[in-house]
mmCIF file of C-alpha atoms and ligand atoms in Angstrom:
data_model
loop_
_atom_site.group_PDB
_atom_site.id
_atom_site.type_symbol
_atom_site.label_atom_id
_atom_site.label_comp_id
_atom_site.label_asym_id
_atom_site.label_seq_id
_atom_site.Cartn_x
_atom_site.Cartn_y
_atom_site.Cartn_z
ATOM 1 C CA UNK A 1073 99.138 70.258 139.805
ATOM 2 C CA UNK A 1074 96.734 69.144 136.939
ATOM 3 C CA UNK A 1075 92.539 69.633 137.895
ATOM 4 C CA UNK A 1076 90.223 68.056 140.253
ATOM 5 C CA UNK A 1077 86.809 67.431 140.254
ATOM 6 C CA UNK A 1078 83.994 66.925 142.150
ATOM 7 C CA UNK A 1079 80.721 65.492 140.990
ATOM 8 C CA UNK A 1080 78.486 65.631 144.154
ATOM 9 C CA UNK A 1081 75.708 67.410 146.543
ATOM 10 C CA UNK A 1082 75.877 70.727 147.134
ATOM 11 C CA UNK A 1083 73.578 71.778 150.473
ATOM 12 C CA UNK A 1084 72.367 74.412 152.500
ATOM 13 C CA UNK A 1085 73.211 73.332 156.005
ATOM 14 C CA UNK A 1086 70.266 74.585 158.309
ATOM 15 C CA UNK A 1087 72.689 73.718 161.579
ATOM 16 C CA UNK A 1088 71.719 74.157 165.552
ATOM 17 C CA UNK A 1089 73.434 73.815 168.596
ATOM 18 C CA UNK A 1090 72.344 71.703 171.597
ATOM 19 C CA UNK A 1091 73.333 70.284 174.783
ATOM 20 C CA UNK A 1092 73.389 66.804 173.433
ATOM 21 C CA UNK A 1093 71.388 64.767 170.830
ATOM 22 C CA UNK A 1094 67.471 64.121 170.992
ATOM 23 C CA UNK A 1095 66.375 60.962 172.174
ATOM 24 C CA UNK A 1096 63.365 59.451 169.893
ATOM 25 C CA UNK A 1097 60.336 61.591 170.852
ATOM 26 C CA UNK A 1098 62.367 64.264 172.927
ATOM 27 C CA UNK A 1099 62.130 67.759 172.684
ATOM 28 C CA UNK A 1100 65.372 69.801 173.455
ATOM 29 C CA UNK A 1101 66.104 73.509 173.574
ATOM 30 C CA UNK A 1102 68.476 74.774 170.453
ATOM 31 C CA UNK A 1103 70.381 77.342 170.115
ATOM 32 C CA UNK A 1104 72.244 79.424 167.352
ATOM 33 C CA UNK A 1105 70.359 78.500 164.473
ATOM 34 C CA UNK A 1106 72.757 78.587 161.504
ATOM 35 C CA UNK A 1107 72.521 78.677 158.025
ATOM 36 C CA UNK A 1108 75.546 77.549 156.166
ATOM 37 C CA UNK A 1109 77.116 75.699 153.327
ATOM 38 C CA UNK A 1110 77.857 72.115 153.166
ATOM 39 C CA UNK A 1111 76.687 69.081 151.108
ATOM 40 C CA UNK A 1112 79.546 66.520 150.875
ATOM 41 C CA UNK A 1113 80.242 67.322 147.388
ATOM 42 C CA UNK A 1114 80.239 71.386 147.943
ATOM 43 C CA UNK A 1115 82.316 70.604 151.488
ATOM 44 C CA UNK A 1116 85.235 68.032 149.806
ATOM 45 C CA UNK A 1117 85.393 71.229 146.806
ATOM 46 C CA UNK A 1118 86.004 73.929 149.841
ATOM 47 C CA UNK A 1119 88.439 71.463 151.338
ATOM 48 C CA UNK A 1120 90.483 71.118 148.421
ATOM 49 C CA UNK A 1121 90.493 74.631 147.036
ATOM 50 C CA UNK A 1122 91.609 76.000 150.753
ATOM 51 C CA UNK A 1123 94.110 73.428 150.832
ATOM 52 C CA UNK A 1124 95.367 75.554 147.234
ATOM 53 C CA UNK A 1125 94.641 72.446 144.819
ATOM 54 C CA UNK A 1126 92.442 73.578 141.699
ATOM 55 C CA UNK A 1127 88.916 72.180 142.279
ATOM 56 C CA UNK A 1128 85.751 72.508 139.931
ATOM 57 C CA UNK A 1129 82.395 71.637 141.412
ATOM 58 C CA UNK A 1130 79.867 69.576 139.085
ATOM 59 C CA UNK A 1131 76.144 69.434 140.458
ATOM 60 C CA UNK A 1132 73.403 71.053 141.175
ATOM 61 C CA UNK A 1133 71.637 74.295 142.960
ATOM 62 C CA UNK A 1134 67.795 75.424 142.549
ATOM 63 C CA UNK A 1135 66.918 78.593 141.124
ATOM 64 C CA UNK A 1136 66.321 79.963 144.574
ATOM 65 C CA UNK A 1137 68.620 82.168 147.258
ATOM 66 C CA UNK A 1138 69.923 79.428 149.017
ATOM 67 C CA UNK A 1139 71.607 77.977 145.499
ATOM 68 C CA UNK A 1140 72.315 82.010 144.831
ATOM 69 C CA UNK A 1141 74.446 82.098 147.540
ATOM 70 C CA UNK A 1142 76.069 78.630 147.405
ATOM 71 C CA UNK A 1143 77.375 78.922 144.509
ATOM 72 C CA UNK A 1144 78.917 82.492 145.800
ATOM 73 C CA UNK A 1145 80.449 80.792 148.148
ATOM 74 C CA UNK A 1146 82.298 78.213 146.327
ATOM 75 C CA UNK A 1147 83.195 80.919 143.811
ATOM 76 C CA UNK A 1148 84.484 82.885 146.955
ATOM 77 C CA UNK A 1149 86.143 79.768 148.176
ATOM 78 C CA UNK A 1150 88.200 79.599 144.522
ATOM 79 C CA UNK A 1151 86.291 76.264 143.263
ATOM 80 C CA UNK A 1152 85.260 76.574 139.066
ATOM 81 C CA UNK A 1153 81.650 76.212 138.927
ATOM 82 C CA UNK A 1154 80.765 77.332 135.266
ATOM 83 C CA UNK A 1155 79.220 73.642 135.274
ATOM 84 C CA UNK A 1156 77.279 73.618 138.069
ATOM 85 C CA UNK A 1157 73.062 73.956 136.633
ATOM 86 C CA UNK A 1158 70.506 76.113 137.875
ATOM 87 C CA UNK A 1159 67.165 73.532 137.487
ATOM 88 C CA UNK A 1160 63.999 75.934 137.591
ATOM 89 C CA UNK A 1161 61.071 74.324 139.952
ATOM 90 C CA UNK A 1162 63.376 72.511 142.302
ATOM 91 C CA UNK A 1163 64.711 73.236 145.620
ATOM 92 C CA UNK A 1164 68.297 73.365 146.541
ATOM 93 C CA UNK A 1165 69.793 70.480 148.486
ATOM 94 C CA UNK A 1166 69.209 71.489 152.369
ATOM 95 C CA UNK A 1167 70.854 69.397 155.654
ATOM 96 C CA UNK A 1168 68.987 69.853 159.057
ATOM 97 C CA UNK A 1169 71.879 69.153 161.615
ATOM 98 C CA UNK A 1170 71.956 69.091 165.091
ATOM 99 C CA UNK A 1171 75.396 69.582 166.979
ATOM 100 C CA UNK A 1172 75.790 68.157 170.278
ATOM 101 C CA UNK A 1173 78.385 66.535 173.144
ATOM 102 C CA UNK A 1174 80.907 66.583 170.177
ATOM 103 C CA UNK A 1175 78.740 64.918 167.551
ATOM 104 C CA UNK A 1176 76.157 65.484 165.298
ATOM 105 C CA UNK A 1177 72.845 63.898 163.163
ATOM 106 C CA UNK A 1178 72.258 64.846 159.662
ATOM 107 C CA UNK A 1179 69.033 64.506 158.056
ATOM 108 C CA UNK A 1180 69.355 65.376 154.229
ATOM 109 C CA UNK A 1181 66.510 66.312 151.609
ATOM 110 C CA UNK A 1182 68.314 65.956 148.243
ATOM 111 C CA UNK A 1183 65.950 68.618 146.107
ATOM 112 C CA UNK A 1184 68.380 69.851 143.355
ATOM 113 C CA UNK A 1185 71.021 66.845 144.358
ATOM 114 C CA UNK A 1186 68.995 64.793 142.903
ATOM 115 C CA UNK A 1187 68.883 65.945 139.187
ATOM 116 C CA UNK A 1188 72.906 65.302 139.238
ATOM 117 C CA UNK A 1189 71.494 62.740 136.274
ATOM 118 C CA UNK A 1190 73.320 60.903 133.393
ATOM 119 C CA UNK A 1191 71.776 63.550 130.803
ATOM 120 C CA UNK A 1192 73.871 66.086 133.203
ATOM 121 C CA UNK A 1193 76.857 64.162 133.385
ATOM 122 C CA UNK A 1194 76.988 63.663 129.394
ATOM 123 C CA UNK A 1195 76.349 67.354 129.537
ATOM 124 C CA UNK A 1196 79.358 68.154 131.419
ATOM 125 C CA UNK A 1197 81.816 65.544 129.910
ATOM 126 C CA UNK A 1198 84.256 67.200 128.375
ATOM 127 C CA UNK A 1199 85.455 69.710 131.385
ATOM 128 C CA UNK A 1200 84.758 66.302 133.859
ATOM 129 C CA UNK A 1201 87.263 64.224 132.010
ATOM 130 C CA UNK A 1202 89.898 67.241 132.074
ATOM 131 C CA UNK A 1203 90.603 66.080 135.712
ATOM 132 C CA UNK A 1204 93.376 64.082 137.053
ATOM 133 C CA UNK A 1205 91.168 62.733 139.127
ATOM 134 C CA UNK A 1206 87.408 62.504 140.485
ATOM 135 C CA UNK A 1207 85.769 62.565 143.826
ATOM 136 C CA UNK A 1208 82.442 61.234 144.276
ATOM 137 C CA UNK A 1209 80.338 60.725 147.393
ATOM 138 C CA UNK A 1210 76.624 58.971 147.933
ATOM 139 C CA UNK A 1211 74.657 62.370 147.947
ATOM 140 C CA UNK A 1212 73.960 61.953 144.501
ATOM 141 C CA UNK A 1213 71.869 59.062 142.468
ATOM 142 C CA UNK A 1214 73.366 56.054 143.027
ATOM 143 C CA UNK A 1215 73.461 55.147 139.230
ATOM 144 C CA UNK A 1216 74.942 58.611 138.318
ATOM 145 C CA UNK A 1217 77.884 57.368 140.739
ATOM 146 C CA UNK A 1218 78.364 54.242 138.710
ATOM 147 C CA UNK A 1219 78.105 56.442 135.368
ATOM 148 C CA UNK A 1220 81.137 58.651 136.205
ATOM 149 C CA UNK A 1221 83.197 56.040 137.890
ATOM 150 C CA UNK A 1222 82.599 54.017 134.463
ATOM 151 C CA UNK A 1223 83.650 57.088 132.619
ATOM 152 C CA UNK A 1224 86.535 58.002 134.780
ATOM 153 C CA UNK A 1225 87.695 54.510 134.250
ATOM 154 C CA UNK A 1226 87.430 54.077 130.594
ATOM 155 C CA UNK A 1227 89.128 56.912 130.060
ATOM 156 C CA UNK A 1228 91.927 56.901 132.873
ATOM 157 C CA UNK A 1229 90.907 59.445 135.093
ATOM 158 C CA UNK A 1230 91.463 58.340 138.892
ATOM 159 C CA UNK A 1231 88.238 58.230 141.040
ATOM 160 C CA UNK A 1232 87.748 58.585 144.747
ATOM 161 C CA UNK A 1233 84.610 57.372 146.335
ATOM 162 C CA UNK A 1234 83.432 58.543 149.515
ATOM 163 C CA UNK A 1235 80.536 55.885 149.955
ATOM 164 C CA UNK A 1236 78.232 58.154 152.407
ATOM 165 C CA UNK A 1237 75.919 58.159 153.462
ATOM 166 C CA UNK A 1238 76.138 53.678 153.408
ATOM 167 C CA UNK A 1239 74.479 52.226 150.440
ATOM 168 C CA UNK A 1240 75.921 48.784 148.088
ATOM 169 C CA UNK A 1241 77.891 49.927 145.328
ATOM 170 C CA UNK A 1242 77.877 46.960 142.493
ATOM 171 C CA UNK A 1243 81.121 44.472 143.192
ATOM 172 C CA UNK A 1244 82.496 45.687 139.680
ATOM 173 C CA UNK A 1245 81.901 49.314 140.145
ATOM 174 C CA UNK A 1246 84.476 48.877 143.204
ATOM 175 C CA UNK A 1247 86.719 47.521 141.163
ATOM 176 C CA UNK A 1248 86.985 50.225 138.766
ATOM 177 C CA UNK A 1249 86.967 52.960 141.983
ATOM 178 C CA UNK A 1250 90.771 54.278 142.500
ATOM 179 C CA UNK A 1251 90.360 54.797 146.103
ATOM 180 C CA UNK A 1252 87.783 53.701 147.940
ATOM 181 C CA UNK A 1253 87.020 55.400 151.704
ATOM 182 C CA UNK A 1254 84.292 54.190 153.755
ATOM 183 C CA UNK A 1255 84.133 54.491 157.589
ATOM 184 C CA UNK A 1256 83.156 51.144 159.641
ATOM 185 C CA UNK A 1257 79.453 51.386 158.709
ATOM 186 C CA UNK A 1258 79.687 51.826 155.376
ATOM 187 C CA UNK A 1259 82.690 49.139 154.829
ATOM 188 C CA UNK A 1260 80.148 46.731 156.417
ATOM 189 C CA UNK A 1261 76.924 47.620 153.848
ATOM 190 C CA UNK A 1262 79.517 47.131 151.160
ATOM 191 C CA UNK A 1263 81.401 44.245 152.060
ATOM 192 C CA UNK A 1264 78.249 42.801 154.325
ATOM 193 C CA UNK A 1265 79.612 41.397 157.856
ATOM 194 C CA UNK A 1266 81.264 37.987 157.015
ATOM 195 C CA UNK A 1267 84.455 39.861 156.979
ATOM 196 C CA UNK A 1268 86.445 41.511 158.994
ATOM 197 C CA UNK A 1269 88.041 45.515 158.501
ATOM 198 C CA UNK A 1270 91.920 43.703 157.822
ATOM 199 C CA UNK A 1271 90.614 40.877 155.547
ATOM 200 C CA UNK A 1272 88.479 43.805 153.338
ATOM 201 C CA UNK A 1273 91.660 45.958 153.320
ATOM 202 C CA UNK A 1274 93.855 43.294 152.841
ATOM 203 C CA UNK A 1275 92.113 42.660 149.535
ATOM 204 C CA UNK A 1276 91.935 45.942 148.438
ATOM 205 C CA UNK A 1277 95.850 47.005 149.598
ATOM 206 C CA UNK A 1278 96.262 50.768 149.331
ATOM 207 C CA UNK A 1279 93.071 51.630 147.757
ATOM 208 C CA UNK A 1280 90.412 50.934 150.644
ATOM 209 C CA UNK A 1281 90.681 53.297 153.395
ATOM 210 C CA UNK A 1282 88.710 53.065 156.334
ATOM 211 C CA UNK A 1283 87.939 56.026 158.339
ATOM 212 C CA UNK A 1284 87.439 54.965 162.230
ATOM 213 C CA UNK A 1285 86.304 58.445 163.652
ATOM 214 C CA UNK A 1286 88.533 59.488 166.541
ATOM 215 C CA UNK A 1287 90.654 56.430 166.668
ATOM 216 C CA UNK A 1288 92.485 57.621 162.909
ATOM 217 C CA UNK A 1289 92.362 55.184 159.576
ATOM 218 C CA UNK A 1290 93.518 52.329 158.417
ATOM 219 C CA UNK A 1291 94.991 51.029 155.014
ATOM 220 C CA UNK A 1292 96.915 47.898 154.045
ATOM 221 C CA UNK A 1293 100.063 48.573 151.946
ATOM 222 C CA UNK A 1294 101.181 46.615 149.258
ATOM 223 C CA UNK A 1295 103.661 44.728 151.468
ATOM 224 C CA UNK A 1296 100.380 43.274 153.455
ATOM 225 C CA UNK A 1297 100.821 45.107 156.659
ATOM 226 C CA UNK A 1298 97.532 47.259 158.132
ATOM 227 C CA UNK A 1299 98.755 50.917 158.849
ATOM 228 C CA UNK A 1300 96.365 52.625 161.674
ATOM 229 C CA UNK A 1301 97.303 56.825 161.156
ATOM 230 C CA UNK A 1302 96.475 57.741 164.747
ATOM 231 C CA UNK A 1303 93.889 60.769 165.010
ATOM 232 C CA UNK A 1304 94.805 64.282 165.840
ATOM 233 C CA UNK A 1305 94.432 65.609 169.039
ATOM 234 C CA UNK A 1306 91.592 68.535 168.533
ATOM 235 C CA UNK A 1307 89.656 70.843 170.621
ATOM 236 C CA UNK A 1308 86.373 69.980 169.185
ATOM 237 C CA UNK A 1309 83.646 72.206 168.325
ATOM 238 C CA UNK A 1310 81.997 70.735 165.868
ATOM 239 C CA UNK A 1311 82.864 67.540 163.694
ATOM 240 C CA UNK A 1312 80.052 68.596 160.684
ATOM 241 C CA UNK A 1313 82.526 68.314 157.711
ATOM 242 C CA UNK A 1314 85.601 66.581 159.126
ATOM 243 C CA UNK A 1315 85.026 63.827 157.350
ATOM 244 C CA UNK A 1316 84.932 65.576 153.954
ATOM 245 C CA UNK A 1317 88.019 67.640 154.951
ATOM 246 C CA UNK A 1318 89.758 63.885 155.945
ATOM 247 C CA UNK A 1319 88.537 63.121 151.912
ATOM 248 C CA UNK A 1320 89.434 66.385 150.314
ATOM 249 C CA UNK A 1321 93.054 66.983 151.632
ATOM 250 C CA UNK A 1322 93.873 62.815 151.358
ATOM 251 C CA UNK A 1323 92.776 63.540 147.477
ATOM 252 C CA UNK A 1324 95.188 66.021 147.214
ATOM 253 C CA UNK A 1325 97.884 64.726 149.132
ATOM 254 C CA UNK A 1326 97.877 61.832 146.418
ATOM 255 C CA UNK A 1327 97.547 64.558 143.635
ATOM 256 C CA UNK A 1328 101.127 65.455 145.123
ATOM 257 C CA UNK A 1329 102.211 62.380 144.890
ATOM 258 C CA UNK A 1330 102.698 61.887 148.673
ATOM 259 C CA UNK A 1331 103.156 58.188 149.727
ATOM 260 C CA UNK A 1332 99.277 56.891 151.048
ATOM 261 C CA UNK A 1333 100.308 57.003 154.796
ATOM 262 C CA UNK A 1334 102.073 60.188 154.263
ATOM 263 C CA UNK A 1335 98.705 61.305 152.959
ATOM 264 C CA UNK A 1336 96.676 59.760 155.367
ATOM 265 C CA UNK A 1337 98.629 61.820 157.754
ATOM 266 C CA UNK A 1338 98.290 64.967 156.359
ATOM 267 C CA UNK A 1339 94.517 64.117 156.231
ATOM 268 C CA UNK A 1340 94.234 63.290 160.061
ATOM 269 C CA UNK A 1341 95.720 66.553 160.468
ATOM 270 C CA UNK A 1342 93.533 68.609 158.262
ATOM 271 C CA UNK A 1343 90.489 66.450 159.561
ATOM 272 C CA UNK A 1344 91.389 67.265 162.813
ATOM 273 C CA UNK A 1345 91.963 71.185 162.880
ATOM 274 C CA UNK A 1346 88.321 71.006 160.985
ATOM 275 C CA UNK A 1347 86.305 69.927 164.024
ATOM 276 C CA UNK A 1348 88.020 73.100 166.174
ATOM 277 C CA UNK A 1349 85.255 75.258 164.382
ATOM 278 C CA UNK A 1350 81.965 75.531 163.614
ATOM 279 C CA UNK A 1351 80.128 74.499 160.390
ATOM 280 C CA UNK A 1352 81.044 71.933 157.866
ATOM 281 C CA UNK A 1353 83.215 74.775 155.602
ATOM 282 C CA UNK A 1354 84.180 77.068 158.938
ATOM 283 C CA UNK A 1355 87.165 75.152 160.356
ATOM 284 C CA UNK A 1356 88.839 73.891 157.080
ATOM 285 C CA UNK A 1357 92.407 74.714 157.165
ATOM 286 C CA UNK A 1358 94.841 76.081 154.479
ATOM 287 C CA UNK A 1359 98.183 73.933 153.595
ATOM 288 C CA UNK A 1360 100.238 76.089 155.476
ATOM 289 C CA UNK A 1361 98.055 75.505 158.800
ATOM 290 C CA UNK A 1362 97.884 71.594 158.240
ATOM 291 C CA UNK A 1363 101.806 71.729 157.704
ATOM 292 C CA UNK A 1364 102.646 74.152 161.134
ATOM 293 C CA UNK A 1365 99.963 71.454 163.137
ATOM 294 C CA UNK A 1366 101.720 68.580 162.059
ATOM 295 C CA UNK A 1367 105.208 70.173 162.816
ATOM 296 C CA UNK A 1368 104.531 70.423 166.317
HETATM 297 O O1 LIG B 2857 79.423 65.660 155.694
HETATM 298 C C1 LIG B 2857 78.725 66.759 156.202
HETATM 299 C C2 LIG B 2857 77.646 67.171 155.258
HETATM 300 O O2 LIG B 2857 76.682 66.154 155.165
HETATM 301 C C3 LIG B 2857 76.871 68.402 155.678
HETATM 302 O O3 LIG B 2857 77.468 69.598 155.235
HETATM 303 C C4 LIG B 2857 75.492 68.152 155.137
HETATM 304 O O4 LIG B 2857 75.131 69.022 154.100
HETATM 305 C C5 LIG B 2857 75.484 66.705 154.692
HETATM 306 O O5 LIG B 2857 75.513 66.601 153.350
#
């Protein structure tokens, strides 16, 4: 299986437990106070590289402990990250999250995601365009995005954007995207709300995905019919993540050259045994564990 790469945020996940989600204004107890890595980017990496594909990371980490150690741990997790840069003066990407009644908010300060630039992506040019393909998300400047999906395209490397968190994406950088996976909200900021979820995937047949949270995803095939993948069944702990593990093992369930429901399948399933742990990296499964869950 040739490379893939990531170009995206890398965070430190500053992560608490509590009974359910504050109301505007509220004060609730926490509990458990955990720090631990994640960053969309850094999490769809960890995903990949568990799932055995071979994964280098391209961003960003301060010179501080927290981008010490994250880096560590994607080295640890077997992702290449002799591109990621050290920028002196800025502080690593850091997500405050609170876990609670089976969801979670995410409040994100970018720090070192944010010097993911063009002048770094020119930088790192020559190891990005050895991948088979590219997965982006929106952690990252939005016209950094739109650089490497140009690039990817131009010089036939497959991209995958993962358009969180929501913001528009130019009509003709969607065009030149591979595969395309919003969830409902972020379909709707980039096709607006004239439409509905079958006419958008209807136009874009087997390249727009839409991810529709418990309920599984949708596609259209080629032939014009909508596919739902039904959900797995999970024992939630925590669903931090499962949305990058739903990105990372579709990516390299394509890489394989699985049919796109067969993938969307196996990405359910790895999605799914994600949430049964906590943290974004802590429940992401290896191949073997996504193929014994979906034999039974
Ligand atoms: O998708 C989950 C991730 O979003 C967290 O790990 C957090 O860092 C934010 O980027």
């Amino acid at each position: 299986m040739g490379k893939i790469g990531v170009v995206g945020s890398i965070n430190m996940d500053m992560t608490v437990k509590a009974e359910r989600i504050p109301l505007k204004g509220e004060t609730l107890k926490g509990e458990d106070l955990k720090y631990i890595p994640g960053g969309k980017g850094a999490n769809q990496a960890v995903a990949m590289a568990k799932l055995g594909a071979k994964v280098e990371m391209f961003g960003c980490v301060g010179d501080d402990a927290a981008g010490v150690s994250l880096v560590k741990n994607l080295q640890d997790m077997g992702v290449e990250t002799k591109c990621i840069k050290t920028v002196a003066g800025v502080p690593t990407g850091l997500a405050m999250i609170t876990v609670g009644e089976n969801d979670n908010t995410i409040i994100v300060v970018a720090g070192t995601n944010d010097c993911v630039d063009i002048d770094y992506v020119n930088e790192i040019k020559d190891s990005l365009l050895e991948c088979e393909i590219v997965l982006l998300q929106h952690e990252i400047p939005q016209e950094t995005v739109e650089y490497v999906i140009e690039l990817c395209a131009k010089n036939g490397v497959k991209a995958v954007l993962n358009p969180g968190p929501a913001r528009p994406v130019k009509q003709e950088i969607l065009e030149k995207v591979t595969y395309l996976t919003p969830n409902e909200h972020e379909a709707v900021i980039l096709f607006g709300e004239g439409i509905s979820f079958e006419d958008m995937m209807k136009k874009y047949p087997e390249k727009l995905v839409i991810t529709q949270g418990s309920r599984g995803v949708s596609t259209c095939r080629k032939s014009g019919e909508v596919i739902l993948v039904p959900a797995r069944k999970a024992n939630v702990v925590d669903t931090t993540g499962a949305g990058d593990t739903l990105n990372g093992a579709f990516t390299v369930a394509l890489m394989e050259g699985k049919d796109i429901a067969d993938a969307l399948a196996f990405a359910n399933t790895a999605a799914g045994l994600s949430t049964e742990k906590f943290g974004a990296q802590g429940g992401m499964p290896t191949y073997d564990e996504v193929k014994e869950a979906m034999g039974r």
